[in-house]
CSV table of C-alpha atoms and ligand atoms in Angstrom, one decimal:
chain,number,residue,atom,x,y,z
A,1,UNK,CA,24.5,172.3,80.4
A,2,UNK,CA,27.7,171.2,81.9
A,3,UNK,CA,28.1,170.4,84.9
A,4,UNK,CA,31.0,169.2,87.5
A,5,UNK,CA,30.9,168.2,90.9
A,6,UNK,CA,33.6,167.0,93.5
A,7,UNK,CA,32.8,164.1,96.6
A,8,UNK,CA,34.6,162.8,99.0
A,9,UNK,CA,35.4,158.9,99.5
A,10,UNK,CA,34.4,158.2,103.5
A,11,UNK,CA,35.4,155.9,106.2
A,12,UNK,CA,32.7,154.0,108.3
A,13,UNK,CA,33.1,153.4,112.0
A,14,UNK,CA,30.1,151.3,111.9
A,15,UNK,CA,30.1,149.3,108.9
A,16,UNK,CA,28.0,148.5,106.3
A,17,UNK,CA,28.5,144.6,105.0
A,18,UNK,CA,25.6,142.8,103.5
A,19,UNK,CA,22.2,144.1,101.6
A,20,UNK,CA,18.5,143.8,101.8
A,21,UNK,CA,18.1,143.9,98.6
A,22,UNK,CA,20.6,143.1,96.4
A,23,UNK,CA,19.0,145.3,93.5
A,24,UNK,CA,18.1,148.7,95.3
A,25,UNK,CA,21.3,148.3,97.8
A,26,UNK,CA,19.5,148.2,100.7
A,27,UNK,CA,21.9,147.5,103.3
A,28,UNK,CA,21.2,145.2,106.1
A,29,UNK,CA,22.1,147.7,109.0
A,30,UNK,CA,22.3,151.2,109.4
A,31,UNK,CA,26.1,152.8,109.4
A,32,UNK,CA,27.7,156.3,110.6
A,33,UNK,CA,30.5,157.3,108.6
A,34,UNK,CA,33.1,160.5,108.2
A,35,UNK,CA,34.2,162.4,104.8
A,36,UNK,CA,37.5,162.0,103.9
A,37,UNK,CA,39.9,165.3,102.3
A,38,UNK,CA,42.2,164.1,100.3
A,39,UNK,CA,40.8,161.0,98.6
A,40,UNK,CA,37.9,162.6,96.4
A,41,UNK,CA,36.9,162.1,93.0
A,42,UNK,CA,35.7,165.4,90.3
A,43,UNK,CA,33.3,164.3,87.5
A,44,UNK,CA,31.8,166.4,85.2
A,45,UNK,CA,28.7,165.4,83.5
A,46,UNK,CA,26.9,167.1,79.9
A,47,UNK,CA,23.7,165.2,78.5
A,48,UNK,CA,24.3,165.7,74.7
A,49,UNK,CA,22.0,165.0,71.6
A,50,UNK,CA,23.2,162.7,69.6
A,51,UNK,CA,25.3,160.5,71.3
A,52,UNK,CA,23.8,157.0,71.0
A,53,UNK,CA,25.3,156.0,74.5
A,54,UNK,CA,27.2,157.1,77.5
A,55,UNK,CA,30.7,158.2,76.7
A,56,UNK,CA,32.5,157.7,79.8
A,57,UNK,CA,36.7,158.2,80.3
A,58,UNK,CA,38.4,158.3,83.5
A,59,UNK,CA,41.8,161.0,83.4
A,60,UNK,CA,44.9,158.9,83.6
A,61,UNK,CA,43.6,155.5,83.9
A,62,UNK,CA,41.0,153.6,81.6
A,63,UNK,CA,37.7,151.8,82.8
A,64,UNK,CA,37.5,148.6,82.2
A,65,UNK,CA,33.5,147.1,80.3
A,66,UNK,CA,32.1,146.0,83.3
A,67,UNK,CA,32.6,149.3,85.1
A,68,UNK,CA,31.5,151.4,82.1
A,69,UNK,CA,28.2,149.0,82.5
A,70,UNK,CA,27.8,149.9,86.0
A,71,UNK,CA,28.1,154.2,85.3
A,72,UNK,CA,26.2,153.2,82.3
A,73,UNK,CA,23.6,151.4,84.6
A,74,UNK,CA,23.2,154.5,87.2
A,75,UNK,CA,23.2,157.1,84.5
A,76,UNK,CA,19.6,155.0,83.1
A,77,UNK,CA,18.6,155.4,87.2
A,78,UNK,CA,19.4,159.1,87.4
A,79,UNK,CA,18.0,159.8,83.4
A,80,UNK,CA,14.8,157.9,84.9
A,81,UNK,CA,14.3,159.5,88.2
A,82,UNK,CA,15.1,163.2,86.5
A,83,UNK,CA,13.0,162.5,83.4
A,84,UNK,CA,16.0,163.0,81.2
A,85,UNK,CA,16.3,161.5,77.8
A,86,UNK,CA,19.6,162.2,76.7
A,87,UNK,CA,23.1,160.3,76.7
A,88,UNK,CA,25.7,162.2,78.2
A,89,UNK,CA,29.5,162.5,78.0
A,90,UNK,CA,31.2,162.1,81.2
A,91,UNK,CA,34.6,162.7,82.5
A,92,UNK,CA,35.7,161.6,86.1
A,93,UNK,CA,39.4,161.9,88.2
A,94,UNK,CA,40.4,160.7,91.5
A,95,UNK,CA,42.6,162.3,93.4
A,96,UNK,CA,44.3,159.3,94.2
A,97,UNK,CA,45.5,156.1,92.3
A,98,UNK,CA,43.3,153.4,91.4
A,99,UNK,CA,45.4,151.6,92.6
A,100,UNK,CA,46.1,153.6,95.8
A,101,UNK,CA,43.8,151.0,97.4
A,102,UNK,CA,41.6,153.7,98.4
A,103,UNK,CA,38.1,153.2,98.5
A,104,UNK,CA,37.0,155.1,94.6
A,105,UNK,CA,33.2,153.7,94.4
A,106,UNK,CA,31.9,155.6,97.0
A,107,UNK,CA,32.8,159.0,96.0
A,108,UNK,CA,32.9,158.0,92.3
A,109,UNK,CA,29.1,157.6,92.5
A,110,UNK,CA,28.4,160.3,94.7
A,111,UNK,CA,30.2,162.8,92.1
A,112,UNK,CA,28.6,161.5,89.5
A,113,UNK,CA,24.9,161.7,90.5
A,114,UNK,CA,25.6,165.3,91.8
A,115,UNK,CA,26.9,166.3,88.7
A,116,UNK,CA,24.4,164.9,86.5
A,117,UNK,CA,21.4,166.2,88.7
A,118,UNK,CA,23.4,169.7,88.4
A,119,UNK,CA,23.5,169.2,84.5
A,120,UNK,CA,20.0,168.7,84.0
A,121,UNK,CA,19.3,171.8,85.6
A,122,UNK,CA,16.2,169.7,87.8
A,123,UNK,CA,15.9,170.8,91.4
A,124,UNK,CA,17.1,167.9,93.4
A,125,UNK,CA,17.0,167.5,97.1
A,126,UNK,CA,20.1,166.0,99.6
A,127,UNK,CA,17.7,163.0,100.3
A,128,UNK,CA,17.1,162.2,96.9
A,129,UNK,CA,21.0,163.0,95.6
A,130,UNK,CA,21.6,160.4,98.5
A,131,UNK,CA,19.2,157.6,97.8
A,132,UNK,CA,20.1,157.9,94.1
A,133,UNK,CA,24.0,157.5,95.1
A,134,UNK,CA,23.0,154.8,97.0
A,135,UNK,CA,21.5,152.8,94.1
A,136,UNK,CA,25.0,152.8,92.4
A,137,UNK,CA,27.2,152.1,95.4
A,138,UNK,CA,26.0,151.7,99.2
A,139,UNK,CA,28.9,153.5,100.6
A,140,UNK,CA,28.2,156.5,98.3
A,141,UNK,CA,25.2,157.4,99.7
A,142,UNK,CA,27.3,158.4,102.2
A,143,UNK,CA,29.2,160.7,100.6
A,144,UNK,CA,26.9,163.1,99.7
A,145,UNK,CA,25.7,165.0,103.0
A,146,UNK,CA,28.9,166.7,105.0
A,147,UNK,CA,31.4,166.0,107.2
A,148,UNK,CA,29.8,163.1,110.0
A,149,UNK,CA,26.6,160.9,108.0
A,150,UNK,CA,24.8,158.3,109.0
A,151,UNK,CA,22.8,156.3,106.8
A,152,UNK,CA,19.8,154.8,107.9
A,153,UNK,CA,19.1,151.3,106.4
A,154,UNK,CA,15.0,151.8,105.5
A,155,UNK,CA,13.1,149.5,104.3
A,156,UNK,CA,12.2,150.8,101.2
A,157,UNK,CA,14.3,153.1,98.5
A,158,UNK,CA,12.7,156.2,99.4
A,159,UNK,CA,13.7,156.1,103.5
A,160,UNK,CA,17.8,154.3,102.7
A,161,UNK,CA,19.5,157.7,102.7
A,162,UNK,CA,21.9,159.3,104.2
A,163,UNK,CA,22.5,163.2,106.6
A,164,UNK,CA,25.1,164.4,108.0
A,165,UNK,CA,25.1,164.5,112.0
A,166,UNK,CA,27.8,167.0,112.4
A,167,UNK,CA,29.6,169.2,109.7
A,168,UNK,CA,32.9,168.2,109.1
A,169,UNK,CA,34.4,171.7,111.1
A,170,UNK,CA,33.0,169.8,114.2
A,171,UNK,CA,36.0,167.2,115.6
A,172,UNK,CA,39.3,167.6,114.0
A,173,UNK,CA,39.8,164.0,113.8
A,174,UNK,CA,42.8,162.0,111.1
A,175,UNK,CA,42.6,159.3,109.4
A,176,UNK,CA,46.1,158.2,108.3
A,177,UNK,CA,45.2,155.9,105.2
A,178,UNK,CA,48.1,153.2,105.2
A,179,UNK,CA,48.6,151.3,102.3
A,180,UNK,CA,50.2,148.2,102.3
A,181,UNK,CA,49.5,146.8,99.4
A,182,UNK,CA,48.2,148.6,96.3
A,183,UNK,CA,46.7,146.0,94.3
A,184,UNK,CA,43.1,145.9,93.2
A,185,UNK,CA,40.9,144.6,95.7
A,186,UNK,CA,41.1,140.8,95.1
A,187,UNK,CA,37.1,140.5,96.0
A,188,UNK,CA,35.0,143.4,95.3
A,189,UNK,CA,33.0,144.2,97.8
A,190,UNK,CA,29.6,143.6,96.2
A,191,UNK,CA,30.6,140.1,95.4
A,192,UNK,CA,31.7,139.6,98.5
A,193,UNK,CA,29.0,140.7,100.1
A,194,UNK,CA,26.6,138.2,98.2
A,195,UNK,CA,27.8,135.3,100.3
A,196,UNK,CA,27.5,137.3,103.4
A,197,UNK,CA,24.4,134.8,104.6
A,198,UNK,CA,27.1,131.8,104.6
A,199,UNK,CA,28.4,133.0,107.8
A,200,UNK,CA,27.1,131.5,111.1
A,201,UNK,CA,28.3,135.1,112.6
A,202,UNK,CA,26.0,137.1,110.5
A,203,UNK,CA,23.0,137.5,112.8
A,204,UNK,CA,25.9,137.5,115.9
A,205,UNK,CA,26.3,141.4,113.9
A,206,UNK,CA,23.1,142.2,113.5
A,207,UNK,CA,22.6,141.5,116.7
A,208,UNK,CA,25.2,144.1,118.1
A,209,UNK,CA,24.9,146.4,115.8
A,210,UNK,CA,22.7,148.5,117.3
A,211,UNK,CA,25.0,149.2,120.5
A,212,UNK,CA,27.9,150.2,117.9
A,213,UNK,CA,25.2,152.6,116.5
A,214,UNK,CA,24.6,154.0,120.2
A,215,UNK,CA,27.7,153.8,121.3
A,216,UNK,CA,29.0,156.1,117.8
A,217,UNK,CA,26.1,158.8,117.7
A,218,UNK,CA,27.1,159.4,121.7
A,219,UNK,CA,30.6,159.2,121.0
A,220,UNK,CA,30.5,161.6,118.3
A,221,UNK,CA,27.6,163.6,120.8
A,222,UNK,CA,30.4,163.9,123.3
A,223,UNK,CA,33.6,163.8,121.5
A,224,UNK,CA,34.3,161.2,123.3
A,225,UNK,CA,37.2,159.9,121.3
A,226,UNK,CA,38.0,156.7,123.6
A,227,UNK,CA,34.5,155.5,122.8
A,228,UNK,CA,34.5,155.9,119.3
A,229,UNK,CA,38.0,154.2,119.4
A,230,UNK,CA,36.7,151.5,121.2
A,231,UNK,CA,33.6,150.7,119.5
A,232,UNK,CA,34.7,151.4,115.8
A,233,UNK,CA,37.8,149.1,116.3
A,234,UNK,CA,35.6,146.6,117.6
A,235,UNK,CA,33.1,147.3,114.6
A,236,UNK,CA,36.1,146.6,112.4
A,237,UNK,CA,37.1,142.9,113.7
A,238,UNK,CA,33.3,142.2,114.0
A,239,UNK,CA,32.7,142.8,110.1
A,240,UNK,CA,36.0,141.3,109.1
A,241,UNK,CA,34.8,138.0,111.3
A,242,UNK,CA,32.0,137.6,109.2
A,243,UNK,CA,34.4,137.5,105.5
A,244,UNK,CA,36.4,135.5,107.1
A,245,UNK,CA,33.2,132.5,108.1
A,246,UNK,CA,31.6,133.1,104.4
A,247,UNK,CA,31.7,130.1,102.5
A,248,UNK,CA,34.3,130.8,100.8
A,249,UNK,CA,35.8,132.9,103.2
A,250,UNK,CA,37.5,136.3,102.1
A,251,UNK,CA,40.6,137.5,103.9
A,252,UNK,CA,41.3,140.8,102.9
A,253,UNK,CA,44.1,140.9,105.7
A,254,UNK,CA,47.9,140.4,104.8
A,255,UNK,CA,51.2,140.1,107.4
A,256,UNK,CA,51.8,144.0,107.6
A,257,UNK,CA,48.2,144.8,108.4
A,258,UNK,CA,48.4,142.4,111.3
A,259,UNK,CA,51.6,143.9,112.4
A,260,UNK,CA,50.1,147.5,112.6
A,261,UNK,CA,46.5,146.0,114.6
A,262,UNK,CA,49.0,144.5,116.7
A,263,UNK,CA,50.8,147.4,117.0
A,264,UNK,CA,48.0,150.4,117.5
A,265,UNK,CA,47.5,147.7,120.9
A,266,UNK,CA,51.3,148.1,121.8
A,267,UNK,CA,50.8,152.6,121.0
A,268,UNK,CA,48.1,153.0,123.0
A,269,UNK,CA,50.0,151.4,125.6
A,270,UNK,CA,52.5,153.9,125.3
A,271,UNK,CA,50.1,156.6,126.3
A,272,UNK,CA,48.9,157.3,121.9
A,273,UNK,CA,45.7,157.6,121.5
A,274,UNK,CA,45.3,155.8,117.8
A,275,UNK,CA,42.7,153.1,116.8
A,276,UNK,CA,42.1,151.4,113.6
A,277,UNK,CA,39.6,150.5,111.1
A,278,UNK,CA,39.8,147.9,107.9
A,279,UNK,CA,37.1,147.8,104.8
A,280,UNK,CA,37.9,145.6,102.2
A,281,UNK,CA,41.1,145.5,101.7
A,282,UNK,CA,44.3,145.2,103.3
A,283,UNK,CA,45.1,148.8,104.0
A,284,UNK,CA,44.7,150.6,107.6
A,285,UNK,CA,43.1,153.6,108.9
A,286,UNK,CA,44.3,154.9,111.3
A,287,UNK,CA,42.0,157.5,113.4
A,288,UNK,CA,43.2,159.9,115.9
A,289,UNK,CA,42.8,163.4,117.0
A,290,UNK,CA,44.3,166.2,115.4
A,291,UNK,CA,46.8,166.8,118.2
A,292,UNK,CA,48.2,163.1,117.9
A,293,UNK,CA,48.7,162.9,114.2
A,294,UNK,CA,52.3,163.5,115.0
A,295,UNK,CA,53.0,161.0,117.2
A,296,UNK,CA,50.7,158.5,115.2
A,297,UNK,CA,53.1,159.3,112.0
A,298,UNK,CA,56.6,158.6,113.9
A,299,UNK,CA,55.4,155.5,115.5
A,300,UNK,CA,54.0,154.4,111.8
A,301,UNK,CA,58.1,155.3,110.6
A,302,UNK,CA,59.1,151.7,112.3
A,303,UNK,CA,56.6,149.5,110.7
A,304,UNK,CA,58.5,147.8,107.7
A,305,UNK,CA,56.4,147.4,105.1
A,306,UNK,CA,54.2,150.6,104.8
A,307,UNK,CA,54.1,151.7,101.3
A,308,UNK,CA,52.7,155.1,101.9
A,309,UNK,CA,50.3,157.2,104.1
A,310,UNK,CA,47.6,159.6,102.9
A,311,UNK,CA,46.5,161.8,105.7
A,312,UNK,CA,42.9,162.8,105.8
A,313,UNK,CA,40.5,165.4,107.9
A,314,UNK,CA,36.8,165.5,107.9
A,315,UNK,CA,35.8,166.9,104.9
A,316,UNK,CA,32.4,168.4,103.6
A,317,UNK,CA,29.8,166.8,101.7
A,318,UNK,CA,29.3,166.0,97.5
A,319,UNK,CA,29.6,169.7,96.4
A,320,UNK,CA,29.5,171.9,92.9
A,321,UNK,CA,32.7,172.8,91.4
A,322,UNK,CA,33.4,175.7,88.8
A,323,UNK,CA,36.5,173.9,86.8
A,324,UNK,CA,34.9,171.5,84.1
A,325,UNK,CA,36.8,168.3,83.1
A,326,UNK,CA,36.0,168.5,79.1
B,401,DP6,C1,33.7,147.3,103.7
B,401,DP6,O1,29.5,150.5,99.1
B,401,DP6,O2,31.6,149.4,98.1
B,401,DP6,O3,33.7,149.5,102.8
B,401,DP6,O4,27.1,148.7,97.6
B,401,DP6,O5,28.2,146.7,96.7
B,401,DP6,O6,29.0,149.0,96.0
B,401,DP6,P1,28.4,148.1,97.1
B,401,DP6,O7,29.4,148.1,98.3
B,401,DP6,P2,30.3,149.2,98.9
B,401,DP6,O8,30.7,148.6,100.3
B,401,DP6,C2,31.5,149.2,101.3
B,401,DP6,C3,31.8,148.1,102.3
B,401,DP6,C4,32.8,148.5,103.3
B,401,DP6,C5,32.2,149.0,104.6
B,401,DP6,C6,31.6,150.4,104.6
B,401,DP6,O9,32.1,151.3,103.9
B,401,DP6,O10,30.6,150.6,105.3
């Protein structure tokens, strides 16, 4: 059977940077996350006799061998798990640019393990979708339940999954994706995070963690959009302090992000509610309310060097889609 599911990429207001084990992805710390609309990926997934290996194409771009490894690598996890035996042909599109410097692993994975589990026609639960996302990218994990997730670190496979805390209908919050620079991430973030034990600031973070954990689930409790600002902003500089005391260190910043941090400071003085997060990269988010995306957008106008903005809104969970790929 043939199957084809859509997931969302997500941004994390507490952070996920360094594993437990490097192997299963456990991550070292928990992290709370929201959906994002309009940077999603569609995959659609058919085990097939006969093939003698995956067949995997990406629409309008081409993956390179190491990432055919890696789907190949996660297609033996799900194929194990659902006690398939076939290959399968798969056929996966992002809604955005590789190059868009959009985050594409997170909802890459979750798309693909929800539509695989949907082609084999097995009854699989959230949790397990989750965990299994998990095993091919941490962040995807993520992706799977709706709207507001938190992942909870566990200590073993079976409890590092992901569930959503609020649908997405529940804050109409924005995240204005900036891009500064398109380029391919110049680290990925799994090597990166390999070093993560080189910094002296690590265990500073997994220290504090635990507050920006608090601080999110009652600021998201609440809607209590100052606290989340606050805290996730903080969260933010606190993982990017970390790359930056690796040995080597990684700086994923260039001038024009540190132009809009410094100026989301200077709009908020100006009475605009706006805060930013940064994963790996050096594009911006920037996270308001609904009601401010406006404002947000004009002030944006007079930073030189923006390359473009994609506007997000919470968005709902990995999810079946009728419209096949292939
Ligand atoms: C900085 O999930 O891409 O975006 O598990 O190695 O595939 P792997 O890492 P990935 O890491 C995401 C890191 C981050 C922070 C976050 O999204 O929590």
């Amino acid at each position: 059977m043939k199957a084809t599911a859509i997931a969302p990429s997500n941004i994390a207001f507490v952070k996920y940077w360094g594993k437990a084990d490097e192997k299963l992805r456990l991550p070292l710390n928990s992290s709370i996350s929201m959906n994002l609309s309009a940077a999603f990926t569609t995959t659609t997934v058919e085990f097939q006799k006969g093939l003698s290996r995956d067949d995997t194409t990406i629409v309008g771009g081409a993956f390179d061998e190491s990432e055919c490894a890696r789907v190949s690598k996660q297609m033996d996890v799900i194929r194990t798990h659902l006690g398939v035996k076939e290959f399968a042909k798969v056929v996966t599109q992002n809604s955005f640019p590789k190059s868009a410097g959009a985050a594409s692993s997170a909802s890459g994975f979750a798309a693909l393990v929800m539509a695989a589990a949907k082609a084999s026609e097995k009854v699989v639960s959230e949790k397990e979708l989750s965990m299994l996302a998990r095993i091919g990218s941490g962040s995807a994990c993520r992706s799977i339940p709706d709207g507001f997730v938190e992942w909870k670190k566990g200590e073993k496979s079976e409890e590092s999954y992901a569930f959503s805390l609020y649908p997405h209908e529940y804050w109409d919050l924005r995240d204005i994706l900036v891009i500064v620079d398109s380029d391919r991430k110049k680290i990925s973030t799994s090597a990166g995070m390999e070093l993560v034990r080189t910094s002296p600031f690590l265990q500073a973070r997994l220290d504090s963690v635990e507050v920006s954990l608090t601080n999110v689930r009652q600021a998201l409790k609440n809607k209590d959009f100052e606290l989340l600002g606050v805290t996730m902003e903080a969260e933010a500089i606190n993982m990017h302090s970390v790359m930056m005391t690796q040995v080597p260190p990684i700086f994923y910043w260039n001038s024009v992000t540190m132009e809009i941090i410094r100026s989301v400071h200077e709009w908020r003085v100006d009475g605009v509610e706006v805060y930013f997060t940064i994963d790996a990269g050096p594009n911006v988010h920037l996270i308001c309310e609904g009601k401010n995306e406006k404002r947000v957008l004009e002030k944006l106008n007079d930073v030189v060097g923006v390359k473009k903005s994609i506007i997000n809104s919470p968005a709902c969970g990995a999810h079946e889609a009728q419209d096949h790929l292939f």
